[in-house]
Structure formats: structure tokens, C-alpha cells
Amino acid sequence: MSNTAVEPYKPGVFDLTHKLTVEKHGHTALITINHPPANTWDRESLIGLKLLVEHLNRDDDVYALVICGQGDTFFSAGADLKLFADGDRNRAREMARRLGEAFEALRAFRGVSIAAINGFALGGGLECALACDIRIAEQHAQLGLPEASVGLLPCAGGTQALAWLVGEGWAKRMVLCGERLTADTALRIGLVEQVVEPGEARGHALLMAARVARQSPVAVRAIKPLIDAMKVRGPATLAADEREAFVDLFEAEDTREGVNAFLEKREPRWRNR
């Protein structure tokens, strides 16, 4: 992993719940969903995730985040269904909003986000992983959006994000037919980028995040929105934006540092500005 020892992350306003834990590995924030037995999401943890990501966006020393589940069985089984048992529409509306806000914040994280899928990723658990830039799954993981089996539907970007990644057919198999995927199938159709042995997702995700730290944080922040914009705009419409973003980087200290470090055959010293 990183050559920097694990250390507790500095407290912040997101410390309203014990259901998320945060540690720091070098320039990477490691977020663990800690709500046994199935690491489900509830109001507290969703508010906490949104506030945490917003906090990390303001921390110039954090270039990447990794999110994983506590234990070796569940990444996350999604929203706690007990919250919907009484059919309260107001509670349903609030939970849908909280889910959307939390995962939209994760999707908009200015650095690189990696989901270490260490077990079942179902419903809102898979939507959380879909909100990340990269997904690494352990061999025993299973992934699905089973909401329709209980009379619900994915409400935090699952239908759109899934269809974008895997295509209409596989999205409909998973959402409309309730098909649950193995890690190998998820890799084959592009739902995850890597499959690793049980117990190794977190380590591989931290290694990948450490590689992010070798990139210019300023460049990463400029590049990521260009890639994400493809979801709503065609490639032809982005060509001019891409060229302007390239030129804009020459206002950053990191750009001069990166070019000169290459020419001087040394590692760059990023100033993150």
C-alpha cells in the first residue's frame, strides 16, 4: 500500500455518526461503512457521507478516497428497509432526497473515488459504488438492484448510472428482472474494473489511490469533469472545452512543476495549485 502509516482523519462536522469511519493513508481518505450486520444506509449515515465528501473537497492534502464496507460479507445492502415499512410518503421522500444528495456528492468528489466492493453490493449499496469513479470487487461479491422485488425502484441514480456503464440490456436484466451478478460477470460487462481475491479489495484500492497521488491534483480536477460530461454531451461538443481546459492548466504552478520535473528526470513536488 502507501508508504504512509494509517492515521485517524481529523474530526469534522461529519462526525455525527459512528456508522462511517474515516482514516488517512497518505493522500487518500479511507471511508468504511460501519453499520452491521449489512452496512445499510440510514438518514444519519447519508447525511454524514455528504458532509464528509464536502469536507474532503476542501482538504488540499486529500487526492483520492476509497470506500469499503466493514467486515467480509457486505459492502452495503442499501437503504434500511425498516424505514419504509409503514408506507410513510414523507419519510420516503426524505430518504430518496438523502440518498440522492449523498451519492451525488460522492459522484462530484473533486479527486478520484474508488469503491472497494468487499461483499454484497445491493440496492443503495450498488448505487454508492456506481457513484465512484472506479470499482474493484472481490471474487465472492454479488451486485444487484433488487428494489422492484419489494415494490420499489432505485432512486439514487441507479437506473441512469447502471445503463450508462453496462448498456440498456444488462441494466434491464438487473433492474427489471432482478438479476444479481457475480464479480466475474460484472467485470465482463464493465460494471467493475478489477476482480481480486477475497479480503484484497481494500488493499488494491489503496494501491490504486496511491498512484493517483503521483498525478497532478490540479490536472485531475480538470480532467475528471471532461470525462463525466460524456454522460450528457457527445464527444464532438466537448472538443473545445477540452482544449480550453488544457490551456487553463498553464495558469497552475503544478503544470510548470510537472513539465520541469520530467525534463529534470525527478519526481514532481505537487503544490496542488
PDB file of C-alpha atoms in Angstrom:
ATOM      1  CA  MET A   1       0.000   0.000   0.000  1.00  0.00           C
ATOM      2  CA  SER A   2       1.055   3.557   0.589  1.00  0.00           C
ATOM      3  CA  ASN A   3       4.301   4.072   2.462  1.00  0.00           C
ATOM      4  CA  THR A   4       2.471   6.350   4.889  1.00  0.00           C
ATOM      5  CA  ALA A   5       1.090   4.700   8.005  1.00  0.00           C
ATOM      6  CA  VAL A   6      -2.619   4.660   8.681  1.00  0.00           C
ATOM      7  CA  GLU A   7      -3.720   7.556  10.826  1.00  0.00           C
ATOM      8  CA  PRO A   8      -7.093   8.768  12.088  1.00  0.00           C
ATOM      9  CA  TYR A   9      -8.533  11.505   9.918  1.00  0.00           C
ATOM     10  CA  LYS A  10      -9.013  14.884  11.559  1.00  0.00           C
ATOM     11  CA  PRO A  11     -12.510  15.374  13.022  1.00  0.00           C
ATOM     12  CA  GLY A  12     -15.059  17.487  11.236  1.00  0.00           C
ATOM     13  CA  VAL A  13     -18.700  18.387  11.203  1.00  0.00           C
ATOM     14  CA  PHE A  14     -19.464  15.000   9.619  1.00  0.00           C
ATOM     15  CA  ASP A  15     -18.732  13.269  12.944  1.00  0.00           C
ATOM     16  CA  LEU A  16     -22.435  12.952  13.693  1.00  0.00           C
ATOM     17  CA  THR A  17     -22.480   9.185  13.259  1.00  0.00           C
ATOM     18  CA  HIS A  18     -20.398   6.170  14.214  1.00  0.00           C
ATOM     19  CA  LYS A  19     -21.735   4.414  11.098  1.00  0.00           C
ATOM     20  CA  LEU A  20     -18.913   5.838   8.973  1.00  0.00           C
ATOM     21  CA  THR A  21     -15.260   5.684   9.979  1.00  0.00           C
ATOM     22  CA  VAL A  22     -12.514   7.691   8.295  1.00  0.00           C
ATOM     23  CA  GLU A  23      -8.773   7.041   8.186  1.00  0.00           C
ATOM     24  CA  LYS A  24      -5.992   8.574   6.159  1.00  0.00           C
ATOM     25  CA  HIS A  25      -3.447   6.675   4.058  1.00  0.00           C
ATOM     26  CA  GLY A  26      -1.004   9.228   2.634  1.00  0.00           C
ATOM     27  CA  HIS A  27      -3.111  11.434   0.367  1.00  0.00           C
ATOM     28  CA  THR A  28      -6.066   9.006   0.444  1.00  0.00           C
ATOM     29  CA  ALA A  29      -9.102   9.129   2.723  1.00  0.00           C
ATOM     30  CA  LEU A  30     -10.419   5.645   3.548  1.00  0.00           C
ATOM     31  CA  ILE A  31     -14.142   5.642   4.383  1.00  0.00           C
ATOM     32  CA  THR A  32     -15.596   2.486   5.932  1.00  0.00           C
ATOM     33  CA  ILE A  33     -19.348   1.894   6.061  1.00  0.00           C
ATOM     34  CA  ASN A  34     -19.670   0.600   9.610  1.00  0.00           C
ATOM     35  CA  HIS A  35     -23.304  -0.332  10.198  1.00  0.00           C
ATOM     36  CA  PRO A  36     -23.543  -4.075  10.883  1.00  0.00           C
ATOM     37  CA  PRO A  37     -24.781  -6.544  10.065  1.00  0.00           C
ATOM     38  CA  ALA A  38     -25.320  -5.449   6.436  1.00  0.00           C
ATOM     39  CA  ASN A  39     -23.818  -1.919   6.353  1.00  0.00           C
ATOM     40  CA  THR A  40     -27.168  -0.400   5.419  1.00  0.00           C
ATOM     41  CA  TRP A  41     -27.693   3.313   4.826  1.00  0.00           C
ATOM     42  CA  ASP A  42     -29.956   5.408   7.010  1.00  0.00           C
ATOM     43  CA  ARG A  43     -30.607   9.121   7.493  1.00  0.00           C
ATOM     44  CA  GLU A  44     -27.590   9.665   9.750  1.00  0.00           C
ATOM     45  CA  SER A  45     -25.069   7.874   7.588  1.00  0.00           C
ATOM     46  CA  LEU A  46     -26.315   9.520   4.384  1.00  0.00           C
ATOM     47  CA  ILE A  47     -26.067  12.999   5.898  1.00  0.00           C
ATOM     48  CA  GLY A  48     -22.646  12.020   7.244  1.00  0.00           C
ATOM     49  CA  LEU A  49     -21.390  10.869   3.836  1.00  0.00           C
ATOM     50  CA  LYS A  50     -22.497  14.093   2.144  1.00  0.00           C
ATOM     51  CA  LEU A  51     -20.840  16.274   4.781  1.00  0.00           C
ATOM     52  CA  LEU A  52     -17.703  14.138   4.754  1.00  0.00           C
ATOM     53  CA  VAL A  53     -17.219  14.368   0.985  1.00  0.00           C
ATOM     54  CA  GLU A  54     -17.799  18.117   1.099  1.00  0.00           C
ATOM     55  CA  HIS A  55     -15.165  18.309   3.849  1.00  0.00           C
ATOM     56  CA  LEU A  56     -12.681  16.250   1.804  1.00  0.00           C
ATOM     57  CA  ASN A  57     -13.224  18.548  -1.170  1.00  0.00           C
ATOM     58  CA  ARG A  58     -11.847  21.388   0.949  1.00  0.00           C
ATOM     59  CA  ASP A  59      -8.788  19.422   2.093  1.00  0.00           C
ATOM     60  CA  ASP A  60      -5.910  20.087  -0.308  1.00  0.00           C
ATOM     61  CA  ASP A  61      -3.964  17.152   1.150  1.00  0.00           C
ATOM     62  CA  VAL A  62      -6.574  14.570   0.015  1.00  0.00           C
ATOM     63  CA  TYR A  63      -6.308  13.495  -3.626  1.00  0.00           C
ATOM     64  CA  ALA A  64      -8.388  10.303  -3.565  1.00  0.00           C
ATOM     65  CA  LEU A  65     -10.904   8.422  -1.476  1.00  0.00           C
ATOM     66  CA  VAL A  66     -11.607   4.721  -1.054  1.00  0.00           C
ATOM     67  CA  ILE A  67     -14.927   3.487   0.303  1.00  0.00           C
ATOM     68  CA  CYS A  68     -15.461  -0.056   1.574  1.00  0.00           C
ATOM     69  CA  GLY A  69     -17.718  -1.984   3.934  1.00  0.00           C
ATOM     70  CA  GLN A  70     -16.867  -3.207   7.415  1.00  0.00           C
ATOM     71  CA  GLY A  71     -16.362  -6.982   7.607  1.00  0.00           C
ATOM     72  CA  ASP A  72     -16.015  -9.520   4.824  1.00  0.00           C
ATOM     73  CA  THR A  73     -19.634 -10.160   3.777  1.00  0.00           C
ATOM     74  CA  PHE A  74     -21.259  -6.832   2.875  1.00  0.00           C
ATOM     75  CA  PHE A  75     -20.055  -3.759   1.055  1.00  0.00           C
ATOM     76  CA  SER A  76     -23.569  -2.428   1.639  1.00  0.00           C
ATOM     77  CA  ALA A  77     -27.050  -3.926   1.345  1.00  0.00           C
ATOM     78  CA  GLY A  78     -28.523  -0.492   0.573  1.00  0.00           C
ATOM     79  CA  ALA A  79     -31.146   1.502   2.430  1.00  0.00           C
ATOM     80  CA  ASP A  80     -32.566   0.111   5.653  1.00  0.00           C
ATOM     81  CA  LEU A  81     -35.968  -1.203   4.504  1.00  0.00           C
ATOM     82  CA  LYS A  82     -37.417  -0.874   8.009  1.00  0.00           C
ATOM     83  CA  LEU A  83     -37.619   2.853   7.264  1.00  0.00           C
ATOM     84  CA  PHE A  84     -40.214   2.183   4.547  1.00  0.00           C
ATOM     85  CA  ALA A  85     -42.301  -0.489   6.260  1.00  0.00           C
ATOM     86  CA  ASP A  86     -45.122   1.845   7.343  1.00  0.00           C
ATOM     87  CA  GLY A  87     -45.581   3.363   3.876  1.00  0.00           C
ATOM     88  CA  ASP A  88     -44.947   6.926   5.094  1.00  0.00           C
ATOM     89  CA  ARG A  89     -44.627   9.044   1.924  1.00  0.00           C
ATOM     90  CA  ASN A  90     -42.891  11.918   3.695  1.00  0.00           C
ATOM     91  CA  ARG A  91     -40.208   9.622   5.080  1.00  0.00           C
ATOM     92  CA  ALA A  92     -39.825   8.030   1.653  1.00  0.00           C
ATOM     93  CA  ARG A  93     -39.403  11.464   0.084  1.00  0.00           C
ATOM     94  CA  GLU A  94     -36.778  12.476   2.615  1.00  0.00           C
ATOM     95  CA  MET A  95     -34.841   9.210   2.239  1.00  0.00           C
ATOM     96  CA  ALA A  96     -34.882   9.492  -1.555  1.00  0.00           C
ATOM     97  CA  ARG A  97     -33.506  13.015  -1.223  1.00  0.00           C
ATOM     98  CA  ARG A  98     -30.846  11.949   1.284  1.00  0.00           C
ATOM     99  CA  LEU A  99     -29.740   9.043  -0.910  1.00  0.00           C
ATOM    100  CA  GLY A 100     -29.565  11.293  -3.950  1.00  0.00           C
ATOM    101  CA  GLU A 101     -27.667  14.075  -2.184  1.00  0.00           C
ATOM    102  CA  ALA A 102     -25.140  11.704  -0.595  1.00  0.00           C
ATOM    103  CA  PHE A 103     -24.283   9.810  -3.756  1.00  0.00           C
ATOM    104  CA  GLU A 104     -24.349  12.944  -5.924  1.00  0.00           C
ATOM    105  CA  ALA A 105     -21.793  14.445  -3.537  1.00  0.00           C
ATOM    106  CA  LEU A 106     -19.688  11.304  -3.884  1.00  0.00           C
ATOM    107  CA  ARG A 107     -20.005  11.418  -7.682  1.00  0.00           C
ATOM    108  CA  ALA A 108     -18.902  15.071  -7.648  1.00  0.00           C
ATOM    109  CA  PHE A 109     -15.867  14.469  -5.390  1.00  0.00           C
ATOM    110  CA  ARG A 110     -13.094  16.526  -6.954  1.00  0.00           C
ATOM    111  CA  GLY A 111     -10.472  13.775  -6.683  1.00  0.00           C
ATOM    112  CA  VAL A 112     -10.601  10.103  -7.665  1.00  0.00           C
ATOM    113  CA  SER A 113     -13.064   7.845  -5.820  1.00  0.00           C
ATOM    114  CA  ILE A 114     -12.679   4.068  -5.687  1.00  0.00           C
ATOM    115  CA  ALA A 115     -15.228   1.567  -4.367  1.00  0.00           C
ATOM    116  CA  ALA A 116     -13.638  -1.498  -2.747  1.00  0.00           C
ATOM    117  CA  ILE A 117     -16.566  -3.919  -3.051  1.00  0.00           C
ATOM    118  CA  ASN A 118     -15.775  -6.474  -0.364  1.00  0.00           C
ATOM    119  CA  GLY A 119     -19.062  -8.396  -0.483  1.00  0.00           C
ATOM    120  CA  PHE A 120     -22.715  -7.906  -1.355  1.00  0.00           C
ATOM    121  CA  ALA A 121     -23.435  -4.555  -3.038  1.00  0.00           C
ATOM    122  CA  LEU A 122     -27.210  -4.367  -3.375  1.00  0.00           C
ATOM    123  CA  GLY A 123     -29.684  -1.553  -3.981  1.00  0.00           C
ATOM    124  CA  GLY A 124     -28.323   1.660  -2.498  1.00  0.00           C
ATOM    125  CA  GLY A 125     -25.077  -0.191  -1.835  1.00  0.00           C
ATOM    126  CA  LEU A 126     -24.525  -0.691  -5.548  1.00  0.00           C
ATOM    127  CA  GLU A 127     -25.684   2.878  -6.219  1.00  0.00           C
ATOM    128  CA  CYS A 128     -22.951   4.055  -3.840  1.00  0.00           C
ATOM    129  CA  ALA A 129     -20.374   2.066  -5.818  1.00  0.00           C
ATOM    130  CA  LEU A 130     -21.801   3.398  -9.095  1.00  0.00           C
ATOM    131  CA  ALA A 131     -21.207   6.936  -7.825  1.00  0.00           C
ATOM    132  CA  CYS A 132     -17.467   6.213  -7.617  1.00  0.00           C
ATOM    133  CA  ASP A 133     -15.022   6.623 -10.489  1.00  0.00           C
ATOM    134  CA  ILE A 134     -13.610   3.086 -10.253  1.00  0.00           C
ATOM    135  CA  ARG A 135     -14.897  -0.172  -8.776  1.00  0.00           C
ATOM    136  CA  ILE A 136     -12.795  -3.108  -7.529  1.00  0.00           C
ATOM    137  CA  ALA A 137     -14.752  -6.222  -6.487  1.00  0.00           C
ATOM    138  CA  GLU A 138     -13.711  -9.265  -4.508  1.00  0.00           C
ATOM    139  CA  GLN A 139     -14.302 -12.663  -6.097  1.00  0.00           C
ATOM    140  CA  HIS A 140     -17.201 -13.550  -3.806  1.00  0.00           C
ATOM    141  CA  ALA A 141     -19.032 -10.218  -4.258  1.00  0.00           C
ATOM    142  CA  GLN A 142     -22.537 -10.102  -5.681  1.00  0.00           C
ATOM    143  CA  LEU A 143     -24.042  -6.994  -7.236  1.00  0.00           C
ATOM    144  CA  GLY A 144     -27.672  -6.150  -7.865  1.00  0.00           C
ATOM    145  CA  LEU A 145     -30.512  -3.648  -7.808  1.00  0.00           C
ATOM    146  CA  PRO A 146     -33.368  -5.720  -6.309  1.00  0.00           C
ATOM    147  CA  GLU A 147     -35.696  -2.822  -5.459  1.00  0.00           C
ATOM    148  CA  ALA A 148     -38.507  -3.950  -7.782  1.00  0.00           C
ATOM    149  CA  SER A 149     -38.755  -7.236  -5.856  1.00  0.00           C
ATOM    150  CA  VAL A 150     -40.089  -5.269  -2.862  1.00  0.00           C
ATOM    151  CA  GLY A 151     -42.174  -2.818  -4.864  1.00  0.00           C
ATOM    152  CA  LEU A 152     -39.580  -0.038  -5.013  1.00  0.00           C
ATOM    153  CA  LEU A 153     -37.129   1.322  -7.576  1.00  0.00           C
ATOM    154  CA  PRO A 154     -33.544   2.622  -7.491  1.00  0.00           C
ATOM    155  CA  CYS A 155     -33.810   6.314  -6.586  1.00  0.00           C
ATOM    156  CA  ALA A 156     -30.191   7.483  -6.277  1.00  0.00           C
ATOM    157  CA  GLY A 157     -29.035   7.376  -9.877  1.00  0.00           C
ATOM    158  CA  GLY A 158     -29.019   3.605 -10.234  1.00  0.00           C
ATOM    159  CA  THR A 159     -31.094   3.373 -13.386  1.00  0.00           C
ATOM    160  CA  GLN A 160     -29.095   6.025 -15.251  1.00  0.00           C
ATOM    161  CA  ALA A 161     -25.604   5.231 -13.986  1.00  0.00           C
ATOM    162  CA  LEU A 162     -26.027   1.492 -14.483  1.00  0.00           C
ATOM    163  CA  ALA A 163     -27.372   1.831 -18.025  1.00  0.00           C
ATOM    164  CA  TRP A 164     -24.510   4.180 -18.912  1.00  0.00           C
ATOM    165  CA  LEU A 165     -21.905   1.676 -17.711  1.00  0.00           C
ATOM    166  CA  VAL A 166     -23.312  -1.644 -18.917  1.00  0.00           C
ATOM    167  CA  GLY A 167     -25.859  -0.752 -21.598  1.00  0.00           C
ATOM    168  CA  GLU A 168     -29.627  -0.919 -21.737  1.00  0.00           C
ATOM    169  CA  GLY A 169     -29.938  -4.701 -21.950  1.00  0.00           C
ATOM    170  CA  TRP A 170     -27.901  -5.563 -18.875  1.00  0.00           C
ATOM    171  CA  ALA A 171     -29.443  -2.679 -16.930  1.00  0.00           C
ATOM    172  CA  LYS A 172     -32.906  -4.050 -17.678  1.00  0.00           C
ATOM    173  CA  ARG A 173     -31.855  -7.569 -16.723  1.00  0.00           C
ATOM    174  CA  MET A 174     -30.645  -6.313 -13.364  1.00  0.00           C
ATOM    175  CA  VAL A 175     -33.400  -3.810 -12.582  1.00  0.00           C
ATOM    176  CA  LEU A 176     -36.473  -5.267 -14.294  1.00  0.00           C
ATOM    177  CA  CYS A 177     -35.634  -8.965 -13.934  1.00  0.00           C
ATOM    178  CA  GLY A 178     -33.845  -8.719 -10.594  1.00  0.00           C
ATOM    179  CA  GLU A 179     -30.717 -10.458 -11.895  1.00  0.00           C
ATOM    180  CA  ARG A 180     -27.852 -10.498  -9.407  1.00  0.00           C
ATOM    181  CA  LEU A 181     -24.347 -10.583 -10.882  1.00  0.00           C
ATOM    182  CA  THR A 182     -21.188 -12.330  -9.796  1.00  0.00           C
ATOM    183  CA  ALA A 183     -17.960 -10.362  -9.727  1.00  0.00           C
ATOM    184  CA  ASP A 184     -16.720 -12.109 -12.880  1.00  0.00           C
ATOM    185  CA  THR A 185     -19.853 -11.206 -14.833  1.00  0.00           C
ATOM    186  CA  ALA A 186     -19.662  -7.641 -13.526  1.00  0.00           C
ATOM    187  CA  LEU A 187     -16.081  -7.448 -14.818  1.00  0.00           C
ATOM    188  CA  ARG A 188     -17.033  -8.868 -18.206  1.00  0.00           C
ATOM    189  CA  ILE A 189     -19.781  -6.303 -18.819  1.00  0.00           C
ATOM    190  CA  GLY A 190     -17.849  -3.316 -17.464  1.00  0.00           C
ATOM    191  CA  LEU A 191     -19.650  -2.817 -14.162  1.00  0.00           C
ATOM    192  CA  VAL A 192     -16.366  -3.214 -12.271  1.00  0.00           C
ATOM    193  CA  GLU A 193     -12.811  -2.609 -13.465  1.00  0.00           C
ATOM    194  CA  GLN A 194     -10.997  -5.286 -11.465  1.00  0.00           C
ATOM    195  CA  VAL A 195     -11.723  -8.519  -9.571  1.00  0.00           C
ATOM    196  CA  VAL A 196      -9.428  -9.594  -6.722  1.00  0.00           C
ATOM    197  CA  GLU A 197      -9.241 -12.367  -4.161  1.00  0.00           C
ATOM    198  CA  PRO A 198     -11.412 -12.199  -1.016  1.00  0.00           C
ATOM    199  CA  GLY A 199     -10.062  -9.737   1.529  1.00  0.00           C
ATOM    200  CA  GLU A 200      -7.932  -7.862  -1.017  1.00  0.00           C
ATOM    201  CA  ALA A 201     -10.235  -5.179  -2.445  1.00  0.00           C
ATOM    202  CA  ARG A 202      -9.325  -2.538   0.098  1.00  0.00           C
ATOM    203  CA  GLY A 203      -5.580  -3.070  -0.373  1.00  0.00           C
ATOM    204  CA  HIS A 204      -5.811  -2.963  -4.159  1.00  0.00           C
ATOM    205  CA  ALA A 205      -7.985   0.159  -3.985  1.00  0.00           C
ATOM    206  CA  LEU A 206      -5.465   1.895  -1.715  1.00  0.00           C
ATOM    207  CA  LEU A 207      -2.643   0.952  -4.094  1.00  0.00           C
ATOM    208  CA  MET A 208      -4.572   2.447  -6.995  1.00  0.00           C
ATOM    209  CA  ALA A 209      -5.337   5.556  -4.934  1.00  0.00           C
ATOM    210  CA  ALA A 210      -1.635   5.909  -4.112  1.00  0.00           C
ATOM    211  CA  ARG A 211      -0.945   6.032  -7.861  1.00  0.00           C
ATOM    212  CA  VAL A 212      -3.388   8.942  -8.076  1.00  0.00           C
ATOM    213  CA  ALA A 213      -1.096  10.853  -5.714  1.00  0.00           C
ATOM    214  CA  ARG A 214       1.592  10.783  -8.405  1.00  0.00           C
ATOM    215  CA  GLN A 215      -0.708  12.720 -10.733  1.00  0.00           C
ATOM    216  CA  SER A 216      -1.126  16.464 -10.533  1.00  0.00           C
ATOM    217  CA  PRO A 217      -4.212  17.122  -8.355  1.00  0.00           C
ATOM    218  CA  VAL A 218      -4.919  20.237 -10.410  1.00  0.00           C
ATOM    219  CA  ALA A 219      -4.837  18.247 -13.651  1.00  0.00           C
ATOM    220  CA  VAL A 220      -7.064  15.517 -12.180  1.00  0.00           C
ATOM    221  CA  ARG A 221      -9.638  18.118 -11.152  1.00  0.00           C
ATOM    222  CA  ALA A 222      -9.648  19.486 -14.703  1.00  0.00           C
ATOM    223  CA  ILE A 223      -9.801  16.089 -16.430  1.00  0.00           C
ATOM    224  CA  LYS A 224     -12.500  14.343 -14.408  1.00  0.00           C
ATOM    225  CA  PRO A 225     -15.396  16.699 -15.344  1.00  0.00           C
ATOM    226  CA  LEU A 226     -14.484  16.338 -19.022  1.00  0.00           C
ATOM    227  CA  ILE A 227     -14.808  12.548 -18.836  1.00  0.00           C
ATOM    228  CA  ASP A 228     -18.015  12.779 -16.783  1.00  0.00           C
ATOM    229  CA  ALA A 229     -19.554  15.255 -19.218  1.00  0.00           C
ATOM    230  CA  MET A 230     -19.707  12.500 -21.838  1.00  0.00           C
ATOM    231  CA  LYS A 231     -22.746  11.159 -19.985  1.00  0.00           C
ATOM    232  CA  VAL A 232     -24.815  14.157 -21.034  1.00  0.00           C
ATOM    233  CA  ARG A 233     -22.959  15.556 -24.035  1.00  0.00           C
ATOM    234  CA  GLY A 234     -21.476  13.980 -27.129  1.00  0.00           C
ATOM    235  CA  PRO A 235     -17.709  13.901 -27.799  1.00  0.00           C
ATOM    236  CA  ALA A 236     -17.938  16.448 -30.614  1.00  0.00           C
ATOM    237  CA  THR A 237     -19.393  19.076 -28.251  1.00  0.00           C
ATOM    238  CA  LEU A 238     -16.562  18.615 -25.741  1.00  0.00           C
ATOM    239  CA  ALA A 239     -13.580  19.147 -28.040  1.00  0.00           C
ATOM    240  CA  ALA A 240     -13.446  22.917 -27.488  1.00  0.00           C
ATOM    241  CA  ASP A 241     -13.885  22.528 -23.718  1.00  0.00           C
ATOM    242  CA  GLU A 242     -11.025  20.028 -23.647  1.00  0.00           C
ATOM    243  CA  ARG A 243      -8.688  22.427 -25.477  1.00  0.00           C
ATOM    244  CA  GLU A 244      -9.611  25.320 -23.171  1.00  0.00           C
ATOM    245  CA  ALA A 245      -9.069  23.177 -20.073  1.00  0.00           C
ATOM    246  CA  PHE A 246      -5.622  22.249 -21.409  1.00  0.00           C
ATOM    247  CA  VAL A 247      -4.669  25.900 -21.852  1.00  0.00           C
ATOM    248  CA  ASP A 248      -6.127  26.856 -18.449  1.00  0.00           C
ATOM    249  CA  LEU A 249      -3.758  24.413 -16.755  1.00  0.00           C
ATOM    250  CA  PHE A 250      -0.864  26.661 -17.708  1.00  0.00           C
ATOM    251  CA  GLU A 251      -2.024  29.080 -15.020  1.00  0.00           C
ATOM    252  CA  ALA A 252      -1.281  26.404 -12.391  1.00  0.00           C
ATOM    253  CA  GLU A 253       2.060  26.006 -10.612  1.00  0.00           C
ATOM    254  CA  ASP A 254       1.647  22.237 -10.860  1.00  0.00           C
ATOM    255  CA  THR A 255       1.820  22.344 -14.654  1.00  0.00           C
ATOM    256  CA  ARG A 256       5.218  24.039 -14.717  1.00  0.00           C
ATOM    257  CA  GLU A 257       6.412  21.755 -11.924  1.00  0.00           C
ATOM    258  CA  GLY A 258       5.281  18.604 -13.736  1.00  0.00           C
ATOM    259  CA  VAL A 259       6.899  19.525 -17.041  1.00  0.00           C
ATOM    260  CA  ASN A 260      10.159  20.627 -15.434  1.00  0.00           C
ATOM    261  CA  ALA A 261      10.321  17.560 -13.182  1.00  0.00           C
ATOM    262  CA  PHE A 262      10.042  15.346 -16.268  1.00  0.00           C
ATOM    263  CA  LEU A 263      12.752  17.279 -18.075  1.00  0.00           C
ATOM    264  CA  GLU A 264      14.983  17.182 -14.985  1.00  0.00           C
ATOM    265  CA  LYS A 265      14.316  13.420 -14.511  1.00  0.00           C
ATOM    266  CA  ARG A 266      12.974  13.780 -10.961  1.00  0.00           C
ATOM    267  CA  GLU A 267       9.691  13.166  -9.150  1.00  0.00           C
ATOM    268  CA  PRO A 268       7.344  16.184  -9.213  1.00  0.00           C
ATOM    269  CA  ARG A 269       6.575  18.023  -5.983  1.00  0.00           C
ATOM    270  CA  TRP A 270       2.905  18.870  -6.345  1.00  0.00           C
ATOM    271  CA  ARG A 271       1.770  22.105  -4.759  1.00  0.00           C
ATOM    272  CA  ASN A 272      -1.901  21.388  -5.561  1.00  0.00           C
ATOM    273  CA  ARG A 273      -2.500  24.843  -7.015  1.00  0.00           C
TER     274      ARG A 273
END
